Coordinates of C-alpha atoms in Angstrom, one line a residue:
X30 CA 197.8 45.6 119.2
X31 CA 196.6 45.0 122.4
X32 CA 192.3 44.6 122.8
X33 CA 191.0 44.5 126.2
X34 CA 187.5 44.2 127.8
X35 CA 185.8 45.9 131.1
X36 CA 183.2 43.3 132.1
X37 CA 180.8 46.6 132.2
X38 CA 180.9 47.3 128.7
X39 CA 177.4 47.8 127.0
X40 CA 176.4 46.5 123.9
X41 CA 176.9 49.9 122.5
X42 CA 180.2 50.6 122.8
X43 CA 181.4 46.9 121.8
X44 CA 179.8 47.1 118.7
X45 CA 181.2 50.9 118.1
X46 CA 184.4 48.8 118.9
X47 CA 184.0 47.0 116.0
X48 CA 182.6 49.2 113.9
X49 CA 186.1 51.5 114.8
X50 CA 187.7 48.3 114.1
X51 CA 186.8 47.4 110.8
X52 CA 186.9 51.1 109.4
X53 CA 190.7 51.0 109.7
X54 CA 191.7 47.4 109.7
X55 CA 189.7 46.9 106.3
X56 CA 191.1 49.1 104.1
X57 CA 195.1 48.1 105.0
X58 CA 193.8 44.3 104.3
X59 CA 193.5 44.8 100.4
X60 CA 189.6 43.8 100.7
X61 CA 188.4 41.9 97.2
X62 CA 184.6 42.1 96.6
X63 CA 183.3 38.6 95.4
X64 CA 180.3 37.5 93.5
X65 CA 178.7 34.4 92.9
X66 CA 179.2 32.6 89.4
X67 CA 176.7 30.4 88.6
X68 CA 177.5 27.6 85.7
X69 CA 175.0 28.0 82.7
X70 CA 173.8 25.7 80.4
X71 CA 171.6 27.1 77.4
X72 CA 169.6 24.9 74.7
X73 CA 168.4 26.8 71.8
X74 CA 167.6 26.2 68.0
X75 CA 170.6 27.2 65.8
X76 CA 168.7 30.4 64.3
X77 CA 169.5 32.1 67.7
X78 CA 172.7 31.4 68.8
X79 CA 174.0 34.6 68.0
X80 CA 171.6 37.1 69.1
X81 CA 171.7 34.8 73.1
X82 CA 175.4 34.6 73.3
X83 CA 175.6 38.3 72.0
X84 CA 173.2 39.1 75.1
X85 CA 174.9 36.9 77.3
X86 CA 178.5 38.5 76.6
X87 CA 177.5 42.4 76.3
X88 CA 174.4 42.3 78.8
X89 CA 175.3 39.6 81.2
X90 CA 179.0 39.6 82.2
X91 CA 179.3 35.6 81.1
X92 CA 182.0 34.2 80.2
X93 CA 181.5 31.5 77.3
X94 CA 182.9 28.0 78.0
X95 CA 181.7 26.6 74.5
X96 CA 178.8 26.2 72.3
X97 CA 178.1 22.1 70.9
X98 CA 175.8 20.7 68.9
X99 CA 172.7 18.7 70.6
X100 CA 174.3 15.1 68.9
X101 CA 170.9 14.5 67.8
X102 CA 170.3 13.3 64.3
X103 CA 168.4 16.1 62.6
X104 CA 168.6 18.0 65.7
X105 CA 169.1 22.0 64.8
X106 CA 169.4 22.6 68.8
X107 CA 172.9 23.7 69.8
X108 CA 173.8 23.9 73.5
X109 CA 175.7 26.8 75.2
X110 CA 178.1 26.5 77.9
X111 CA 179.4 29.1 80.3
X112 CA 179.8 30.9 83.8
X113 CA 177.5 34.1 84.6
X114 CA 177.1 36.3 87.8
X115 CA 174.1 35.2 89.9
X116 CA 173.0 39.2 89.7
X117 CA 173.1 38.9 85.8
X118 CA 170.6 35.5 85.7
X119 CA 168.0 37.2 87.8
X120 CA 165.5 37.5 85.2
X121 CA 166.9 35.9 82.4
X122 CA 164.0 33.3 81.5
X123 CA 161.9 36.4 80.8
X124 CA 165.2 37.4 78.4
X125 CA 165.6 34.0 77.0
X126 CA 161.8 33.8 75.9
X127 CA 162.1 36.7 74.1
X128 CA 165.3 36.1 72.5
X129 CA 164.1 33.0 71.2
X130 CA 160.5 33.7 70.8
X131 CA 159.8 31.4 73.3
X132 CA 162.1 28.3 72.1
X133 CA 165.2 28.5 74.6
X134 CA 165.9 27.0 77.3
X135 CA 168.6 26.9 80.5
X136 CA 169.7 25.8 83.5
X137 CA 172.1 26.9 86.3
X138 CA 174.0 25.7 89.1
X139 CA 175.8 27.1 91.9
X140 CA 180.3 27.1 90.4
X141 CA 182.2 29.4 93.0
X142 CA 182.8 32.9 93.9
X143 CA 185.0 35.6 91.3
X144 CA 186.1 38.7 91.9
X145 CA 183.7 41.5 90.8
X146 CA 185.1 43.4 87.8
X147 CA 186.2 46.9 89.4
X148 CA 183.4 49.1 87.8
X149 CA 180.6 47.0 89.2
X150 CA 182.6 47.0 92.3
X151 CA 182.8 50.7 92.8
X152 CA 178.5 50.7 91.7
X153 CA 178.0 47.9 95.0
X154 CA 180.1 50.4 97.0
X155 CA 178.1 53.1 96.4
X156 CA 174.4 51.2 96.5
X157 CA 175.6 50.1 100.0
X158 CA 177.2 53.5 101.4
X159 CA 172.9 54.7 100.2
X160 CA 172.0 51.7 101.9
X161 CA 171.2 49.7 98.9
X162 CA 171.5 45.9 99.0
X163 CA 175.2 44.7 97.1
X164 CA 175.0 41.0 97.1
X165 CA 178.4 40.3 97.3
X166 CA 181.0 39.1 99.8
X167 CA 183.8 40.9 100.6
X168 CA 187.1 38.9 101.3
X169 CA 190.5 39.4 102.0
X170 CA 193.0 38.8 99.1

């Protein structure tokens, strides 16, 4: 297809151009939306492992790389590995105090961009067709 320009065309109509553009190029490209992961690591005593990586794997979309002991001599701290949406971490010291009344502690770093699993997908669709901030980038795949 053919695009072509008349050196009098307002600002308007390009952008309704686009706009036109994008409505019916996006959905033949397959679009993917992505989120950013951010790599997790978690200290807390061994009394609360279970109850943080319950929340972290029913509340918070992570996905558990492993769980290690501190290699302290009589340590009882047990450090947990793993990748978890930015959108889920938002918060999460508040969480983390209260899981481990006030023990825990974490970290996180920037790891790449996944795929956001479809039912979250369809919730950013419809937060941004109200108007609603998503978050997310939208890529072809």
């Amino acid at each position: 297809t053919t695009v072509g320009m008349d050196q009098d065309s307002t600002t308007g109509a390009l952008e309704a151009a686009a706009s036109a553009m994008l409505r019916y190029a996006l959905p033949k490209g397959h679009p993917v939306l992505l989120e950013p992961m951010m790599r997790m690591e978690i200290s807390v005593s061994d009394t609360h492992v279970g109850s943080v990586l319950s929340d972290l794997s029913s509340s918070r979309r992570a996905q558990i790389r492993g769980v290690e002991g501190s290699g302290q001599v009589n340590s009882a701290k047990q450090a947990i590995y793993g990748d978890v949406p930015l959108a889920a971490v938002l918060g999460y010291s508040t969480a983390l105090r209260s899981l481990t009344s006030g023990e825990g502690t974490f970290s996180i770093e920037y790891s790449h961009h996944a795929p956001v699993a479809e039912e979250f997908a369809q919730f950013y669709q419809e937060q941004d067709s109200s108007g609603g901030e998503t978050g997310g980038t939208t890529t072809d795949h």
